Coordinates of C-alpha atoms and ligand atoms in Angstrom, one line a residue:
M690 CA 3.5 16.4 79.8
G691 CA 6.8 17.9 81.1
Q692 CA 8.2 18.0 84.6
S693 CA 5.9 16.9 87.3
S694 CA 5.6 15.8 90.9
S695 CA 4.2 12.5 92.3
D696 CA 1.2 13.4 94.5
C697 CA -0.2 9.9 94.0
K698 CA 1.3 7.0 95.8
Q699 CA 0.7 4.6 92.8
L700 CA 1.8 5.5 89.3
H701 CA 1.9 3.4 86.1
A702 CA 4.0 3.9 82.9
D703 CA 4.5 1.7 79.9
Y704 CA 8.2 2.5 80.2
L705 CA 10.0 3.5 83.5
I706 CA 13.4 5.0 82.9
I707 CA 15.6 5.6 85.9
G708 CA 18.2 8.3 85.2
S709 CA 18.2 11.3 82.8
G710 CA 21.8 11.4 81.6
A711 CA 22.6 10.7 77.9
A712 CA 21.4 7.1 78.1
G713 CA 18.1 7.8 79.8
L714 CA 17.3 10.9 77.7
L715 CA 17.8 9.2 74.3
A716 CA 15.9 6.1 75.4
A717 CA 13.0 8.4 76.5
N718 CA 13.2 10.2 73.2
R719 CA 12.9 7.0 71.2
L720 CA 10.1 5.4 73.3
A721 CA 7.9 8.5 73.7
A722 CA 6.3 7.9 70.3
H723 CA 5.1 4.5 71.4
G724 CA 3.8 4.8 75.0
Q725 CA 3.8 6.6 78.3
V726 CA 7.3 7.2 79.6
L727 CA 8.2 8.0 83.2
L728 CA 11.7 9.5 83.4
V729 CA 12.9 9.6 87.0
N730 CA 16.1 11.2 88.3
K731 CA 17.2 11.6 91.9
G732 CA 18.8 15.0 92.0
R733 CA 18.4 18.0 89.7
F734 CA 18.7 17.5 86.0
K735 CA 22.3 18.8 86.0
D736 CA 23.5 16.3 88.6
S737 CA 24.5 13.7 86.0
S738 CA 28.0 12.8 84.7
T739 CA 26.6 13.5 81.2
W740 CA 26.0 17.1 82.1
N741 CA 29.6 17.4 83.4
A742 CA 31.3 15.7 80.5
Q743 CA 34.1 17.8 79.1
G744 CA 36.3 16.3 76.4
G745 CA 33.7 15.0 73.8
I746 CA 32.3 12.1 72.0
A747 CA 34.4 9.7 70.0
G748 CA 33.4 8.8 66.4
V749 CA 35.1 8.3 63.1
M750 CA 34.2 11.5 61.3
S751 CA 37.3 12.3 59.2
D752 CA 38.6 10.8 56.0
S753 CA 42.0 10.3 57.5
D754 CA 40.5 8.0 60.2
S755 CA 38.9 4.6 59.9
L756 CA 36.4 2.4 61.8
E757 CA 39.1 -0.3 62.1
S758 CA 41.5 2.2 63.7
H759 CA 38.9 3.2 66.3
V760 CA 38.1 -0.5 67.0
Q761 CA 41.9 -1.3 67.4
D762 CA 42.4 1.6 69.8
T763 CA 39.4 0.5 71.9
L764 CA 40.7 -3.1 72.0
A765 CA 44.2 -2.0 72.9
A766 CA 43.0 0.3 75.8
G767 CA 40.8 -2.6 77.1
V768 CA 43.9 -4.9 77.3
G769 CA 42.4 -8.1 75.8
L770 CA 39.1 -8.0 77.7
C771 CA 36.9 -6.1 75.4
H772 CA 34.1 -8.0 73.7
E773 CA 35.1 -7.4 70.1
D774 CA 31.5 -7.8 68.7
V775 CA 30.2 -5.1 71.0
V776 CA 33.2 -2.8 70.1
R777 CA 32.6 -3.2 66.4
A778 CA 28.8 -2.6 66.7
T779 CA 29.3 0.5 68.9
V780 CA 32.1 2.1 66.8
R781 CA 30.0 1.5 63.6
H782 CA 27.2 3.7 65.0
G783 CA 29.5 6.6 65.9
R784 CA 29.0 8.7 62.8
E785 CA 25.1 8.4 62.7
I786 CA 24.9 9.2 66.4
I787 CA 27.0 12.4 66.1
E788 CA 25.1 13.4 63.0
E789 CA 21.8 13.0 64.9
L790 CA 23.2 15.1 67.8
I791 CA 24.0 17.8 65.2
E792 CA 20.5 17.6 63.7
I793 CA 18.9 18.1 67.1
G794 CA 21.0 21.2 67.8
T795 CA 24.3 20.2 69.4
A796 CA 26.7 22.9 68.1
F797 CA 29.9 20.9 67.9
D798 CA 33.0 23.1 67.3
E799 CA 34.0 23.5 63.7
K800 CA 37.2 24.6 62.0
N801 CA 37.4 25.5 58.3
G802 CA 33.8 24.3 57.7
A803 CA 34.4 20.8 59.2
L804 CA 34.0 19.4 62.6
H805 CA 36.9 20.2 64.9
L806 CA 38.1 16.9 66.2
T807 CA 40.3 16.8 69.3
Q808 CA 42.9 14.3 70.4
E809 CA 42.8 12.2 73.6
G810 CA 45.0 9.5 75.2
G811 CA 45.0 6.1 73.5
H812 CA 43.4 7.4 70.2
S813 CA 45.7 7.1 67.2
S814 CA 43.7 9.8 65.4
R815 CA 41.9 13.0 66.1
R816 CA 38.4 11.7 66.5
V817 CA 36.7 13.4 69.4
A818 CA 33.9 15.8 68.5
H819 CA 33.3 18.4 71.2
V820 CA 31.5 21.6 72.2
Q821 CA 34.5 23.5 73.6
D822 CA 35.2 21.8 76.9
A823 CA 31.5 21.4 77.9
T824 CA 30.3 18.8 75.5
G825 CA 28.1 16.9 78.0
R826 CA 26.1 20.0 78.8
A827 CA 25.4 20.7 75.1
I828 CA 24.3 17.2 74.5
S829 CA 22.1 17.1 77.6
E830 CA 20.4 20.3 76.5
A831 CA 19.8 19.2 73.0
L832 CA 18.3 15.8 74.1
L833 CA 16.2 17.5 76.8
A834 CA 14.8 19.9 74.3
Q835 CA 13.5 16.8 72.4
V836 CA 12.1 15.0 75.4
A837 CA 10.7 17.7 77.7
P838 CA 7.9 19.0 75.5
H839 CA 6.7 15.5 74.6
A840 CA 3.1 14.8 75.8
N841 CA 4.0 11.1 76.5
V842 CA 6.9 11.9 78.8
T843 CA 6.5 12.7 82.5
R844 CA 9.7 13.8 84.3
L845 CA 10.0 13.3 88.0
E846 CA 13.1 15.2 89.3
E847 CA 14.4 14.7 92.9
H848 CA 12.8 11.2 93.0
T849 CA 15.2 8.5 94.2
A850 CA 14.6 4.9 93.1
I851 CA 14.9 2.7 96.2
D852 CA 14.5 -0.8 94.8
L853 CA 13.2 -2.7 91.8
V854 CA 10.1 -4.8 92.3
T855 CA 10.0 -8.3 90.8
T856 CA 7.1 -10.7 90.4
A857 CA 8.7 -13.3 92.6
S858 CA 7.6 -11.1 95.6
T859 CA 4.0 -11.0 94.4
D860 CA 2.9 -13.8 91.9
A861 CA 3.9 -17.3 91.1
G862 CA 5.5 -17.8 87.7
Q863 CA 8.6 -16.5 86.0
K864 CA 10.5 -13.8 87.8
R865 CA 10.4 -10.4 86.1
C866 CA 10.9 -6.8 86.9
V867 CA 7.5 -5.0 87.1
G868 CA 8.6 -1.5 88.4
A869 CA 10.2 0.2 91.3
Y870 CA 9.7 1.9 94.6
V871 CA 10.7 5.5 94.5
L872 CA 11.2 8.1 97.3
N873 CA 9.6 11.5 96.4
P874 CA 10.9 14.8 97.6
H875 CA 8.3 14.8 100.5
G876 CA 9.8 11.7 102.0
E877 CA 7.0 9.4 100.7
V878 CA 7.5 6.2 98.9
V879 CA 5.7 6.0 95.5
T880 CA 5.1 2.6 93.8
I881 CA 5.6 2.7 90.0
S882 CA 4.5 -0.2 87.9
A883 CA 5.8 -0.5 84.3
Q884 CA 5.8 -3.0 81.4
Q885 CA 9.6 -2.4 80.9
T886 CA 12.1 -0.8 83.3
I887 CA 15.3 0.7 82.1
L888 CA 18.1 1.5 84.4
A889 CA 20.2 4.4 83.1
S890 CA 21.5 5.5 86.5
G891 CA 25.1 6.1 85.8
G892 CA 28.3 5.3 87.7
A893 CA 29.6 4.9 91.3
G894 CA 32.5 7.4 91.8
K895 CA 31.2 8.4 95.2
V896 CA 32.3 5.1 96.6
Y897 CA 35.7 6.8 96.7
L898 CA 36.8 9.9 98.6
Y899 CA 38.2 11.7 95.6
T900 CA 36.1 11.6 92.4
S901 CA 35.3 13.6 89.4
N902 CA 31.7 12.4 89.6
P903 CA 28.6 14.3 90.6
H904 CA 26.9 13.4 93.9
A905 CA 24.3 11.2 92.2
A906 CA 27.0 8.6 91.3
T907 CA 26.4 6.2 94.1
G908 CA 26.0 3.0 92.0
D909 CA 22.3 2.8 92.8
G910 CA 21.4 1.0 89.6
I911 CA 24.0 -1.7 90.1
A912 CA 23.0 -2.1 93.7
M913 CA 19.3 -2.3 92.9
A914 CA 19.9 -4.8 90.1
W915 CA 22.0 -7.0 92.4
R916 CA 19.4 -7.0 95.1
A917 CA 16.8 -8.0 92.4
G918 CA 18.9 -11.0 91.4
C919 CA 20.9 -9.6 88.4
T920 CA 24.4 -10.7 87.4
V921 CA 27.1 -8.1 87.5
M922 CA 30.5 -8.0 85.7
N923 CA 34.0 -6.6 85.9
L924 CA 33.4 -4.3 88.8
E925 CA 37.1 -4.3 89.8
F926 CA 37.9 -2.0 86.8
I927 CA 37.6 1.5 88.3
Q928 CA 39.0 4.2 86.0
F929 CA 40.9 6.9 87.8
H930 CA 41.1 10.1 85.7
P931 CA 44.7 11.2 85.9
T932 CA 44.1 14.9 86.2
C933 CA 41.5 16.1 88.7
L934 CA 42.1 19.5 90.2
F935 CA 43.8 19.3 93.6
H936 CA 42.2 22.2 95.5
R937 CA 40.1 22.2 98.6
E938 CA 37.3 24.3 97.0
G939 CA 37.2 22.5 93.6
S940 CA 37.3 19.0 94.8
N941 CA 35.6 17.2 91.9
M942 CA 36.7 19.4 89.0
L943 CA 38.3 17.7 86.0
L944 CA 41.1 19.0 83.8
S945 CA 40.0 17.4 80.5
E946 CA 42.3 14.9 78.8
A947 CA 41.8 17.1 75.7
L948 CA 44.2 19.6 77.3
R949 CA 46.9 16.9 77.0
G950 CA 45.7 16.0 73.6
E951 CA 46.2 19.6 72.5
G952 CA 49.7 19.8 73.9
A953 CA 49.6 20.4 77.7
H954 CA 52.3 18.7 79.7
V955 CA 52.2 16.8 83.0
V956 CA 55.0 17.9 85.2
D957 CA 56.3 17.6 88.8
A958 CA 56.9 20.6 91.1
K959 CA 60.3 21.2 89.4
G960 CA 58.6 21.2 86.0
R961 CA 60.0 17.8 84.9
R962 CA 57.9 15.8 82.4
F963 CA 58.2 12.4 84.0
L964 CA 55.5 10.5 82.0
F965 CA 58.1 9.4 79.4
D966 CA 59.8 7.4 82.1
Y967 CA 56.7 5.2 82.2
D968 CA 55.5 5.0 78.6
E969 CA 56.9 6.3 75.3
R970 CA 53.6 8.0 74.5
G971 CA 54.0 10.3 77.4
E972 CA 51.0 12.5 78.0
L973 CA 49.0 10.6 75.3
A974 CA 49.3 7.1 76.9
P975 CA 46.0 5.5 77.9
R976 CA 44.5 6.6 81.2
D977 CA 45.4 3.6 83.3
I978 CA 49.1 4.1 82.5
V979 CA 49.1 7.9 83.1
A980 CA 47.1 7.7 86.4
R981 CA 49.4 5.0 87.7
A982 CA 52.5 6.9 86.7
I983 CA 51.2 10.1 88.5
D984 CA 50.2 8.0 91.6
H985 CA 53.6 6.3 91.6
E986 CA 55.5 9.6 91.2
M987 CA 53.6 11.3 94.0
K988 CA 54.4 8.4 96.4
K989 CA 58.0 8.3 95.3
Q990 CA 58.5 12.0 95.8
G991 CA 56.3 12.1 98.9
V992 CA 54.1 15.0 97.6
D993 CA 50.4 15.6 97.4
C994 CA 50.0 16.4 93.7
M995 CA 51.5 16.8 90.3
Y996 CA 50.7 19.5 87.7
V997 CA 49.2 20.1 84.3
D998 CA 51.1 22.8 82.5
A999 CA 48.9 24.1 79.7
R1000 CA 51.2 27.0 78.7
P1001 CA 52.6 25.1 75.7
I1002 CA 49.0 25.2 74.2
G1003 CA 49.0 29.0 74.1
S1004 CA 46.5 31.5 75.4
T1005 CA 44.5 31.8 72.2
L1006 CA 43.6 28.1 72.1
I1007 CA 43.0 27.9 75.8
L1008 CA 40.6 30.8 75.7
D1009 CA 38.8 29.3 72.7
H1010 CA 38.7 25.5 73.4
F1011 CA 39.0 25.4 77.2
R1012 CA 37.0 28.5 78.1
N1013 CA 34.9 26.8 80.9
I1014 CA 37.8 25.1 82.6
H1015 CA 39.8 28.3 82.4
G1016 CA 36.9 30.3 83.8
R1017 CA 36.3 28.0 86.7
L1018 CA 40.0 27.9 87.6
L1019 CA 40.1 31.7 87.6
E1020 CA 37.3 31.8 90.1
L1021 CA 39.6 29.7 92.4
G1022 CA 42.5 32.1 91.8
L1023 CA 44.4 29.8 89.3
D1024 CA 45.3 30.9 85.8
L1025 CA 45.6 28.1 83.2
T1026 CA 47.3 30.4 80.7
Q1027 CA 50.0 31.4 83.1
E1028 CA 50.9 28.6 85.6
P1029 CA 50.9 24.8 86.1
I1030 CA 47.7 23.6 87.8
P1031 CA 47.9 21.1 90.7
V1032 CA 46.2 17.7 89.9
V1033 CA 45.7 14.3 91.4
P1034 CA 44.1 11.1 90.0
A1035 CA 40.5 10.6 91.1
A1036 CA 37.8 7.9 90.6
H1037 CA 36.1 8.7 87.3
Y1038 CA 34.4 5.8 85.6
I1039 CA 33.3 2.3 86.4
C1040 CA 34.0 -0.1 83.5
G1041 CA 32.0 -2.9 85.0
G1042 CA 28.3 -2.9 85.9
I1043 CA 25.1 -4.8 85.4
Q1044 CA 25.8 -7.5 82.8
A1045 CA 23.9 -6.6 79.7
D1046 CA 23.9 -7.4 76.0
G1047 CA 24.3 -4.7 73.3
D1048 CA 20.6 -4.0 73.6
G1049 CA 20.8 -3.5 77.4
K1050 CA 19.0 -6.8 78.2
T1051 CA 19.9 -8.0 81.7
S1052 CA 19.6 -11.4 83.3
L1053 CA 16.2 -10.3 84.7
E1054 CA 13.2 -10.2 82.4
G1055 CA 11.6 -6.8 82.1
L1056 CA 14.8 -5.0 83.1
Y1057 CA 17.2 -3.3 80.8
A1058 CA 20.5 -1.5 81.8
I1059 CA 22.2 1.1 79.6
G1060 CA 25.0 3.6 79.8
E1061 CA 27.6 3.6 82.6
T1062 CA 25.5 1.4 84.9
A1063 CA 25.7 -1.5 82.4
C1064 CA 28.6 -3.7 81.4
T1065 CA 28.5 -5.0 77.9
G1066 CA 32.2 -5.7 77.6
L1067 CA 32.8 -2.6 75.4
H1068 CA 35.5 -1.2 77.6
G1069 CA 37.2 -4.4 78.8
A1070 CA 39.8 -3.6 81.4
N1071 CA 40.1 0.1 80.7
R1072 CA 37.8 2.6 78.8
L1073 CA 39.2 4.6 75.9
A1074 CA 38.6 8.3 76.5
S1075 CA 35.3 9.7 75.1
N1076 CA 33.9 6.2 74.3
S1077 CA 31.4 6.5 77.1
L1078 CA 29.0 9.1 75.7
L1079 CA 29.1 7.1 72.5
E1080 CA 28.2 3.9 74.3
C1081 CA 25.3 5.6 76.2
L1082 CA 23.7 6.8 73.0
V1083 CA 24.3 3.7 70.9
M1084 CA 23.0 1.5 73.7
A1085 CA 19.9 3.7 74.3
D1086 CA 19.1 3.5 70.6
C1087 CA 19.4 -0.4 70.5
C1088 CA 17.6 -0.8 73.8
A1089 CA 14.6 1.2 72.7
A1090 CA 14.4 -0.9 69.5
D1091 CA 14.5 -4.1 71.5
V1092 CA 11.9 -2.8 74.1
L1093 CA 9.5 -2.1 71.2
K1094 CA 9.7 -5.7 70.1
Q1095 CA 8.5 -7.1 73.4
A1096 CA 4.9 -8.2 73.9
A1097 CA 3.0 -6.5 76.8
P1098 CA 3.4 -8.6 79.9
P1099 CA 0.3 -9.4 82.0
A1100 CA -0.6 -6.6 84.4
S1101 CA 0.8 -7.1 87.9
R1102 CA 0.0 -5.2 91.1
I1103 CA 2.9 -4.0 93.1
P1104 CA 2.4 -4.3 96.8
D1105 CA 2.5 -1.0 98.7
W1106 CA 5.7 -0.1 100.5
D1107 CA 5.7 -1.6 104.0
D1108 CA 7.0 0.7 106.7
S1109 CA 5.5 -1.1 109.7
G1110 CA 7.8 -1.2 112.7
I1111 CA 9.8 1.9 111.5
V1112 CA 10.8 4.3 114.3
P1113 CA 11.9 7.9 113.7
E1114 CA 15.6 8.7 113.5
T1115 CA 17.0 10.4 116.5
E1116 CA 20.5 11.1 115.2
R1117 CA 22.4 10.9 111.9
I1118 CA 26.0 10.5 113.1
Q1119 CA 26.0 6.8 112.3
I1120 CA 25.1 7.4 108.7
K1121 CA 27.9 10.0 108.3
Q1122 CA 30.4 7.8 110.0
N1123 CA 29.6 4.9 107.7
W1124 CA 29.9 7.1 104.6
D1125 CA 33.3 8.4 105.7
E1126 CA 34.6 5.0 106.6
I1127 CA 33.6 3.4 103.3
R1128 CA 35.1 6.1 101.1
A1129 CA 38.3 6.2 103.1
T1130 CA 38.6 2.4 103.1
M1131 CA 38.1 2.2 99.3
S1132 CA 40.5 5.1 98.6
N1133 CA 43.3 3.7 100.8
Y1134 CA 42.9 0.0 100.1
V1135 CA 41.1 -0.4 96.8
G1136 CA 42.5 2.5 94.7
I1137 CA 44.9 2.6 91.8
V1138 CA 47.3 0.0 93.4
R1139 CA 45.9 -3.0 95.3
S1140 CA 47.3 -6.0 97.2
V1141 CA 45.9 -9.2 98.7
E1142 CA 46.4 -7.7 102.2
R1143 CA 44.8 -4.4 101.4
L1144 CA 41.8 -6.1 99.8
S1145 CA 41.2 -8.5 102.7
R1146 CA 41.5 -5.6 105.2
A1147 CA 38.9 -3.7 103.1
S1148 CA 36.7 -6.7 103.0
R1149 CA 36.7 -7.2 106.7
R1150 CA 35.9 -3.6 107.5
L1151 CA 33.1 -3.4 104.8
R1152 CA 31.4 -6.5 106.3
I1153 CA 31.1 -4.8 109.7
I1154 CA 29.8 -1.6 108.1
Q1155 CA 27.3 -3.6 106.0
D1156 CA 25.9 -5.3 109.1
E1157 CA 25.6 -1.9 110.8
I1158 CA 23.8 -0.4 107.9
A1159 CA 21.4 -3.4 107.5
S1160 CA 20.2 -3.2 111.1
Y1161 CA 19.8 0.6 110.8
Y1162 CA 18.0 0.5 107.4
W1163 CA 15.2 -1.8 108.5
K1164 CA 14.4 0.2 111.6
H1165 CA 14.4 3.8 110.3
P1166 CA 12.5 5.8 107.6
V1167 CA 14.2 5.8 104.2
S1168 CA 16.0 9.0 103.3
Q1169 CA 18.2 9.7 100.2
D1170 CA 21.3 9.7 102.4
L1171 CA 20.5 6.4 103.9
L1172 CA 19.6 4.8 100.5
E1173 CA 22.8 6.0 99.0
L1174 CA 24.9 4.8 102.0
R1175 CA 23.3 1.3 101.6
N1176 CA 24.2 1.4 97.9
I1177 CA 27.8 2.6 98.2
A1178 CA 28.4 -0.1 100.9
L1179 CA 27.1 -2.8 98.6
M1180 CA 29.1 -1.4 95.7
A1181 CA 32.2 -1.3 97.7
E1182 CA 31.7 -4.9 98.8
L1183 CA 31.1 -6.0 95.2
I1184 CA 34.2 -4.1 93.9
V1185 CA 36.4 -5.7 96.5
H1186 CA 35.0 -9.1 95.9
S1187 CA 35.6 -8.7 92.1
A1188 CA 39.1 -7.5 92.7
Q1189 CA 39.8 -10.5 94.9
Q1190 CA 38.8 -12.8 92.1
R1191 CA 41.4 -11.4 89.7
H1192 CA 44.9 -12.9 90.2
E1193 CA 46.7 -10.8 87.6
S1194 CA 47.2 -7.1 86.8
R1195 CA 45.3 -6.0 83.7
G1196 CA 44.3 -2.5 82.7
L1197 CA 42.8 -0.6 85.6
H1198 CA 43.3 -3.5 88.1
Y1199 CA 46.9 -3.5 89.4
S1200 CA 47.9 -5.8 92.2
T1201 CA 51.4 -5.8 93.7
D1202 CA 51.0 -9.5 94.5
Y1203 CA 50.0 -10.4 90.9
P1204 CA 51.9 -7.9 88.8
Q1205 CA 51.8 -10.0 85.6
L1206 CA 49.2 -10.2 82.8
S1207 CA 47.8 -13.6 82.8
A1208 CA 47.6 -15.6 79.5
A1209 CA 44.0 -16.6 80.4
I1210 CA 41.5 -13.9 79.6
S1211 CA 38.2 -13.9 81.6
D1212 CA 35.5 -11.5 82.8
T1213 CA 34.7 -11.4 86.5
V1214 CA 31.1 -12.4 86.8
L1215 CA 29.3 -12.3 90.1
R1216 CA 25.8 -13.8 90.6
P1217 CA 23.7 -13.1 93.7
E1218 CA 22.8 -16.2 95.7
A1219 CA 19.3 -17.4 94.8
Ligands
FAD2158 P1 24.6 9.8 84.0 O1 24.8 10.9 83.0 O2 25.5 9.8 85.2 O3 23.1 10.0 84.5 C1 22.7 9.2 85.6 C2 21.3 9.6 86.0 O4 20.8 8.6 86.9 C3 21.2 11.0 86.7 O5 20.1 11.6 86.1 C4 21.0 10.6 88.1 O6 20.2 11.5 88.8 C5 20.1 9.3 88.0 N1 20.1 8.4 89.1 C6 21.1 7.8 89.7 N2 20.6 7.0 90.8 C7 19.3 7.2 90.8 C8 18.2 6.7 91.6 N3 18.5 5.9 92.6 N4 17.0 7.2 91.3 C9 16.7 8.0 90.3 N5 17.7 8.5 89.5 C10 18.9 8.1 89.7 N6 32.7 10.5 78.8 C11 32.9 10.7 77.5 O7 32.6 9.9 76.6 N7 33.4 11.9 77.1 C12 33.7 12.9 78.0 O8 34.2 14.0 77.7 C13 33.5 12.6 79.4 N8 33.8 13.6 80.3 C14 33.5 13.3 81.6 C15 33.7 14.3 82.6 C16 33.3 14.1 83.9 C17 33.5 15.2 84.9 C18 32.7 12.9 84.3 C19 32.2 12.7 85.7 C20 32.5 11.9 83.3 C21 32.9 12.1 82.0 N9 32.7 11.1 81.0 C22 32.9 11.4 79.7 C23 32.0 9.9 81.4 C24 30.5 10.1 80.9 O9 30.1 11.4 81.1 C25 29.6 9.2 81.6 O10 30.0 7.8 81.6 C26 28.2 9.2 81.0 O11 27.7 10.5 80.8 C27 27.2 8.4 81.8 O12 25.9 8.6 81.3 P2 24.7 7.9 81.9 O13 23.5 8.3 81.1 O14 25.0 6.4 81.9 O15 24.6 8.4 83.4
SIN2159 C1 37.9 14.3 79.8 O1 37.5 15.2 79.2 O2 39.1 14.2 80.1 C2 37.0 13.1 80.1 C3 36.9 12.3 78.9 C4 36.3 11.0 79.3 O3 36.2 10.6 80.4 O4 36.0 10.2 78.3

């Protein structure tokens, strides 16, 4: 059916998928042969992390590599917290997923007739398949080309899911998810009922001031699932990418880890390679270590940034493999082939999320969560580079298979959206102020290095902001800005609360009050009050 708009206020689908990144697109592709799919995304199609992914997708594709080695690297990066069964199942599917992507037209780079595999931090082998430095865009286009022409798929762009609907609010009986309320681009709320709902709504980088993520990454899926009663897990583990461009006009541009994998150095303003002071693997240490080292060095030297010096790679390889990054830097007046580029760590990936099993099943019947919005335990306390695209596609595949095993639930009617008592907005300054306050609080108090005092300060401020937002939300018409604000506020509160539960430093969570790794290994699981 292709792209559409919601002129009706009531829609029905067999399968409602919220989010059209890698996870949502592959799930739509799998389910379209079996029923009507509604694929909803809040911005334009390109506003996903998937579209922006640079480095590539990890998978064991060479004879000199092994599944066991990929498993061990993932477990080591996750610092004891990965769920090994999920790691093994995910890694095992790597080859078939990459082969399927090739079959549907993803033109991965090749060298001498074989896939060119790049290197990234924490990987003991070259195992990252890539399309230059714009892998996510190529994968998105290939998946979309499968999904878009399908007669059973209706795509609703610029539609923002507001909240999930559960039967508890309509019928007696077992609570299950029966669809969602969605804001259309005309400012109207559409009710969508569905047999099965799949959250594929990505991450939450916008909770922080500096992030590599696109605007859509406001943690909506996690916030909606929490409000609907789902359990969430390990939200304290926020991955900061070590090398985001430091430039006022290129605020969320990433300098791919593959640059370091191919030989770029990280240096200070004097050109000194300081990473070996922190870890013997230098530029190729896992991300948590590199990001913390850069952050520490910036604070020690009292400077605003460090630098990626790609000159050791050589111009030929830069122009071939890193053409897009080089081109975007040139537009900003920076030449990757000639000079060190200023970088800072920025919020990049949330390892925690809605607690889900390997098929994406959540604690709420009728609701699945896949991709970055979910937490299966794959990444533990720190994600290994390029394991995320792999996770999205493996989970989407397993999720679709599980969805198809479910019997159709009894039809339920979703009550219309109730906007009685709503008064028009007269000013937006309160919304802007709350956005700024949340992001600054999270960056200053809940960033790469945390402490008991910083977390409790953050918690106190966030409580006040939450109260302000709650009273504003129920009085005024919903808008995308307001919905996202409500979600980042809740996300911030859940991240802080999770961080306060962890009395140790592990992977991406580092506390000056608890610098040791504890012998006891446990996930941080939060459950909404009934
Ligand atoms: P996304 O691709 O983020 O898609 C989320 C979708 O949900 C979007 O369509 C969005 O519009 C929609 N959405 C969100 N909220 C709502 C709502 N309320 N209503 C409706 N729709 C909604 N990982 C790797 O493995 N390799 C890499 O090379 C790599 N590079 C990266 C580079 C960058 C710059 C970034 C930001 C991330 C990178 N990552 C990489 C991480 C990886 O890209 C993401 O984790 C992954 O793409 C997430 O896919 P997803 O399908 O879960 O979500
Ligand atoms: C990058 O290209 O550096 C991002 C890779 C990732 O996040 O996995």
